[in-house]
Amino acid sequence: MVAVKRFASAAASGGAAAVVSTALALAAILAASGISAQAPDQTRQATYTADQAVGGATVYQQSCASCHLPDLAGSFESPPLAGPDFRNTWGARSVSDLLALVRETMPPESPGSLGEGQYVALVAFILRENGVASAQARLNVSSSGRVFAATDAEAVTASVPVRAPVRLPVPGRVGTDPTPGTLSSAPEVAVITERATGTTRTYRAPRNFTPVPDLDLANPPDGDWLHWRGTPGAQGYSPLAQITSENVHRLSLAWVWGMEPGTSQPSFLVRDGLIFIPNQA
C-alpha cells in the first residue's frame, strides 16, 4: 500500500509516466498476493432463479425439443444439451458465451427470433437440467460466471489427461475391424453377437460381390448407387422405371435399421443388390 501511495503522489506532480508506474505497481501487488480482479466472475457458478427455469422449460418444449429431444439428449446434427458431453464442452466456458451462441444460432430456421427473456429462461432451464441449483440472483444477458463452476476435486481431475474409451470396431486394428486391403478388395460385413458375457464381432466378405471398376464409377449401372446421391455429379436421379406414379401407392415399409445418433452420417451405397450402410453398431 505504501508503494501505491508513493507512485500516486508522483503521478500528481510528474504526469502520465507516473500513472503508468502506479498501474504497474498495483498489478505487481495483486499478482504477488494471488488476487485477480476478474477471477471471481470467471470461476464462480452462473446463477438463475427457479421461475426462470420453469419458463425455460416451456420455451424448450415449443422451440427446441423437436431437434434436441425432450430429454435434451440430442439427435443427429443437434448436439446434447445435458449430460457428460455437454459438460465437457461447456464446463469451463462462461454463461455469456452460451447465451450468445443460443441467441445467434437458434432456432435454426430463424435465429434470434425469440425474445431476450425467452433465451435467458432457456439457458436457465439448461443449467437446471444439468444439475445446477437455482439461486436468488437472476440470470440475464450480461450475467458473468461459468456454465459449471469447477470444484477443487474437478479442477484436479481436469488437470489429468483422460483417455477416451475405445469404441469398437477400431479401423485398422487387427481383431476389431476388417484387415486393411487394397481399394479393389471386397468390403467385409460384420456379424455382431451379444451375450451376457460380452459382444462378439466377426467379419466376412459378402457373397457375390464384384469390385467396382473405374468405368462403373464414372457411369454407374442403373441398379447400383455408388456415390453420394447416386451419380458422380450427385444428381440424385435413378433411371429405374419399376416404380411409377401409378404404382407408388403400393409401396410399404419392409424393414428399418436404427442408425446410431451423431453429428453426421455417411450415405448408403448399393452394389449388386446389396445395401452398404457405413455405420458403427
Short mmCIF file of N, CA and C in Angstrom, two decimals, residues 186-266:
data_model
loop_
_atom_site.label_atom_id
_atom_site.label_comp_id
_atom_site.label_asym_id
_atom_site.label_seq_id
_atom_site.Cartn_x
_atom_site.Cartn_y
_atom_site.Cartn_z
N ALA A 186 -13.03 -56.61 -51.48
CA ALA A 186 -14.45 -56.56 -51.10
C ALA A 186 -14.59 -56.05 -49.67
N PRO A 187 -15.56 -55.20 -49.40
CA PRO A 187 -15.81 -54.78 -48.02
C PRO A 187 -16.30 -55.97 -47.21
N GLU A 188 -16.02 -55.96 -45.93
CA GLU A 188 -16.43 -57.06 -45.08
C GLU A 188 -17.69 -56.69 -44.30
N VAL A 189 -18.54 -57.67 -44.10
CA VAL A 189 -19.79 -57.48 -43.39
C VAL A 189 -19.62 -57.97 -41.97
N ALA A 190 -20.02 -57.15 -41.00
CA ALA A 190 -19.89 -57.52 -39.60
C ALA A 190 -21.10 -58.30 -39.12
N VAL A 191 -20.85 -59.35 -38.38
CA VAL A 191 -21.90 -60.08 -37.69
C VAL A 191 -21.66 -59.87 -36.20
N ILE A 192 -22.61 -59.23 -35.53
CA ILE A 192 -22.44 -58.86 -34.13
C ILE A 192 -23.35 -59.73 -33.27
N THR A 193 -22.75 -60.42 -32.32
CA THR A 193 -23.49 -61.30 -31.42
C THR A 193 -23.33 -60.80 -29.99
N GLU A 194 -24.44 -60.51 -29.34
CA GLU A 194 -24.40 -60.02 -27.96
C GLU A 194 -24.88 -61.12 -27.02
N ARG A 195 -24.05 -61.39 -26.01
CA ARG A 195 -24.40 -62.35 -24.97
C ARG A 195 -24.21 -61.69 -23.61
N ALA A 196 -24.62 -62.38 -22.58
CA ALA A 196 -24.48 -61.84 -21.23
C ALA A 196 -23.02 -61.61 -20.86
N THR A 197 -22.13 -62.40 -21.45
CA THR A 197 -20.71 -62.30 -21.11
C THR A 197 -19.95 -61.31 -21.98
N GLY A 198 -20.57 -60.81 -23.03
CA GLY A 198 -19.87 -59.85 -23.88
C GLY A 198 -20.41 -59.83 -25.29
N THR A 199 -19.76 -59.04 -26.12
CA THR A 199 -20.15 -58.87 -27.52
C THR A 199 -19.07 -59.42 -28.43
N THR A 200 -19.48 -60.21 -29.41
CA THR A 200 -18.54 -60.80 -30.37
C THR A 200 -18.81 -60.22 -31.74
N ARG A 201 -17.73 -59.80 -32.41
CA ARG A 201 -17.84 -59.27 -33.76
C ARG A 201 -17.00 -60.13 -34.70
N THR A 202 -17.63 -60.65 -35.73
CA THR A 202 -16.91 -61.40 -36.75
C THR A 202 -17.19 -60.77 -38.11
N TYR A 203 -16.27 -60.96 -39.03
CA TYR A 203 -16.37 -60.30 -40.32
C TYR A 203 -16.20 -61.33 -41.44
N ARG A 204 -16.94 -61.10 -42.50
CA ARG A 204 -16.83 -61.95 -43.68
C ARG A 204 -17.08 -61.11 -44.92
N ALA A 205 -16.55 -61.55 -46.02
CA ALA A 205 -16.79 -60.85 -47.28
C ALA A 205 -18.20 -61.18 -47.76
N PRO A 206 -18.91 -60.22 -48.32
CA PRO A 206 -20.27 -60.50 -48.81
C PRO A 206 -20.24 -61.45 -50.00
N ARG A 207 -21.28 -62.25 -50.11
CA ARG A 207 -21.36 -63.18 -51.23
C ARG A 207 -21.66 -62.43 -52.53
N ASN A 208 -21.15 -62.97 -53.61
CA ASN A 208 -21.45 -62.46 -54.96
C ASN A 208 -21.06 -61.00 -55.15
N PHE A 209 -20.04 -60.56 -54.43
CA PHE A 209 -19.60 -59.18 -54.60
C PHE A 209 -18.51 -59.11 -55.66
N THR A 210 -18.64 -58.13 -56.55
CA THR A 210 -17.60 -57.88 -57.54
C THR A 210 -17.06 -56.48 -57.34
N PRO A 211 -15.75 -56.30 -57.41
CA PRO A 211 -15.17 -54.97 -57.23
C PRO A 211 -15.75 -53.97 -58.23
N VAL A 212 -15.73 -52.71 -57.85
CA VAL A 212 -16.28 -51.66 -58.70
C VAL A 212 -15.16 -51.07 -59.54
N PRO A 213 -15.17 -51.29 -60.85
CA PRO A 213 -14.13 -50.71 -61.70
C PRO A 213 -14.36 -49.22 -61.94
N ASP A 214 -13.33 -48.54 -62.38
CA ASP A 214 -13.43 -47.10 -62.64
C ASP A 214 -14.53 -46.78 -63.65
N LEU A 215 -14.73 -47.68 -64.61
CA LEU A 215 -15.76 -47.45 -65.63
C LEU A 215 -17.15 -47.38 -64.99
N ASP A 216 -17.41 -48.26 -64.01
CA ASP A 216 -18.70 -48.23 -63.33
C ASP A 216 -18.85 -47.00 -62.44
N LEU A 217 -17.75 -46.54 -61.86
CA LEU A 217 -17.82 -45.33 -61.05
C LEU A 217 -18.16 -44.12 -61.90
N ALA A 218 -17.60 -44.08 -63.11
CA ALA A 218 -17.86 -42.95 -64.00
C ALA A 218 -19.26 -43.01 -64.59
N ASN A 219 -19.75 -44.22 -64.84
CA ASN A 219 -21.08 -44.39 -65.43
C ASN A 219 -21.77 -45.55 -64.71
N PRO A 220 -22.34 -45.30 -63.53
CA PRO A 220 -22.87 -46.39 -62.70
C PRO A 220 -23.98 -47.16 -63.40
N PRO A 221 -24.02 -48.49 -63.19
CA PRO A 221 -25.13 -49.28 -63.70
C PRO A 221 -26.45 -48.78 -63.12
N ASP A 222 -27.53 -48.99 -63.85
CA ASP A 222 -28.83 -48.47 -63.42
C ASP A 222 -29.22 -48.95 -62.03
N GLY A 223 -28.90 -50.19 -61.71
CA GLY A 223 -29.33 -50.75 -60.43
C GLY A 223 -28.41 -50.47 -59.26
N ASP A 224 -27.27 -49.81 -59.51
CA ASP A 224 -26.32 -49.50 -58.44
C ASP A 224 -26.47 -48.05 -57.98
N TRP A 225 -25.94 -47.80 -56.81
CA TRP A 225 -25.94 -46.45 -56.23
C TRP A 225 -24.56 -46.29 -55.58
N LEU A 226 -23.59 -45.83 -56.38
CA LEU A 226 -22.19 -45.91 -56.00
C LEU A 226 -21.61 -44.61 -55.47
N HIS A 227 -22.41 -43.56 -55.43
CA HIS A 227 -21.92 -42.25 -55.00
C HIS A 227 -22.93 -41.61 -54.06
N TRP A 228 -22.48 -40.55 -53.40
CA TRP A 228 -23.42 -39.70 -52.67
C TRP A 228 -24.46 -39.18 -53.66
N ARG A 229 -25.72 -39.43 -53.41
CA ARG A 229 -26.82 -39.07 -54.30
C ARG A 229 -26.70 -39.75 -55.66
N GLY A 230 -26.06 -40.92 -55.69
CA GLY A 230 -26.18 -41.81 -56.82
C GLY A 230 -25.19 -41.70 -57.95
N THR A 231 -24.87 -40.50 -58.39
CA THR A 231 -24.04 -40.32 -59.58
C THR A 231 -22.83 -39.46 -59.24
N PRO A 232 -21.80 -39.45 -60.10
CA PRO A 232 -20.63 -38.61 -59.84
C PRO A 232 -20.99 -37.14 -59.66
N GLY A 233 -22.05 -36.69 -60.30
CA GLY A 233 -22.47 -35.30 -60.16
C GLY A 233 -23.49 -35.07 -59.06
N ALA A 234 -23.75 -36.11 -58.24
CA ALA A 234 -24.69 -36.01 -57.11
C ALA A 234 -26.06 -35.50 -57.56
N GLN A 235 -26.56 -36.07 -58.67
CA GLN A 235 -27.84 -35.61 -59.21
C GLN A 235 -29.04 -36.21 -58.49
N GLY A 236 -28.84 -37.30 -57.76
CA GLY A 236 -29.96 -37.92 -57.06
C GLY A 236 -30.99 -38.53 -57.99
N TYR A 237 -30.58 -38.93 -59.17
CA TYR A 237 -31.52 -39.45 -60.17
C TYR A 237 -31.25 -40.93 -60.43
N SER A 238 -32.32 -41.72 -60.51
CA SER A 238 -32.21 -43.12 -60.87
C SER A 238 -33.03 -43.38 -62.12
N PRO A 239 -32.46 -44.05 -63.11
CA PRO A 239 -33.20 -44.35 -64.34
C PRO A 239 -34.15 -45.53 -64.21
N LEU A 240 -34.16 -46.19 -63.06
CA LEU A 240 -35.04 -47.34 -62.88
C LEU A 240 -36.50 -46.91 -63.04
N ALA A 241 -37.28 -47.77 -63.71
CA ALA A 241 -38.65 -47.39 -64.07
C ALA A 241 -39.72 -48.29 -63.46
N GLN A 242 -39.31 -49.19 -62.54
CA GLN A 242 -40.32 -50.09 -61.98
C GLN A 242 -41.34 -49.35 -61.12
N ILE A 243 -40.91 -48.30 -60.45
CA ILE A 243 -41.83 -47.52 -59.61
C ILE A 243 -42.30 -46.31 -60.40
N THR A 244 -43.60 -46.19 -60.54
CA THR A 244 -44.19 -45.10 -61.32
C THR A 244 -45.23 -44.36 -60.47
N SER A 245 -45.75 -43.29 -61.01
CA SER A 245 -46.78 -42.53 -60.30
C SER A 245 -48.05 -43.36 -60.13
N GLU A 246 -48.23 -44.39 -60.96
CA GLU A 246 -49.42 -45.22 -60.87
C GLU A 246 -49.31 -46.27 -59.77
N ASN A 247 -48.09 -46.76 -59.48
CA ASN A 247 -47.99 -47.85 -58.51
C ASN A 247 -47.26 -47.47 -57.22
N VAL A 248 -46.82 -46.22 -57.11
CA VAL A 248 -46.05 -45.84 -55.93
C VAL A 248 -46.87 -45.99 -54.64
N HIS A 249 -48.20 -45.90 -54.75
CA HIS A 249 -49.03 -46.02 -53.56
C HIS A 249 -49.00 -47.43 -52.98
N ARG A 250 -48.48 -48.38 -53.73
CA ARG A 250 -48.43 -49.76 -53.25
C ARG A 250 -47.18 -50.04 -52.42
N LEU A 251 -46.28 -49.08 -52.36
CA LEU A 251 -45.07 -49.27 -51.56
C LEU A 251 -45.42 -49.36 -50.08
N SER A 252 -44.71 -50.21 -49.37
CA SER A 252 -44.90 -50.33 -47.93
C SER A 252 -43.54 -50.55 -47.27
N LEU A 253 -43.48 -50.30 -45.99
CA LEU A 253 -42.23 -50.43 -45.25
C LEU A 253 -41.85 -51.90 -45.14
N ALA A 254 -40.61 -52.23 -45.54
CA ALA A 254 -40.15 -53.61 -45.48
C ALA A 254 -39.30 -53.85 -44.23
N TRP A 255 -38.39 -52.93 -43.90
CA TRP A 255 -37.55 -53.08 -42.71
C TRP A 255 -37.01 -51.72 -42.29
N VAL A 256 -36.53 -51.67 -41.07
CA VAL A 256 -35.99 -50.43 -40.51
C VAL A 256 -34.64 -50.74 -39.87
N TRP A 257 -33.67 -49.88 -40.11
CA TRP A 257 -32.36 -50.01 -39.46
C TRP A 257 -32.13 -48.77 -38.63
N GLY A 258 -31.97 -48.95 -37.32
CA GLY A 258 -31.76 -47.81 -36.44
C GLY A 258 -30.33 -47.31 -36.53
N MET A 259 -30.15 -46.15 -37.18
CA MET A 259 -28.82 -45.56 -37.31
C MET A 259 -28.39 -44.97 -35.98
N GLU A 260 -27.11 -45.07 -35.70
CA GLU A 260 -26.59 -44.52 -34.45
C GLU A 260 -26.58 -43.00 -34.51
N PRO A 261 -27.02 -42.30 -33.45
CA PRO A 261 -27.01 -40.83 -33.47
C PRO A 261 -25.60 -40.29 -33.62
N GLY A 262 -25.50 -39.12 -34.21
CA GLY A 262 -24.21 -38.47 -34.39
C GLY A 262 -24.37 -37.15 -35.10
N THR A 263 -23.26 -36.43 -35.26
CA THR A 263 -23.33 -35.13 -35.94
C THR A 263 -23.57 -35.28 -37.42
N SER A 264 -23.18 -36.42 -38.01
CA SER A 264 -23.43 -36.66 -39.43
C SER A 264 -23.37 -38.16 -39.67
N GLN A 265 -23.93 -38.58 -40.79
CA GLN A 265 -23.92 -39.99 -41.13
C GLN A 265 -23.51 -40.13 -42.59
N PRO A 266 -22.65 -41.11 -42.92
CA PRO A 266 -22.31 -41.34 -44.32
C PRO A 266 -23.52 -41.84 -45.09
#
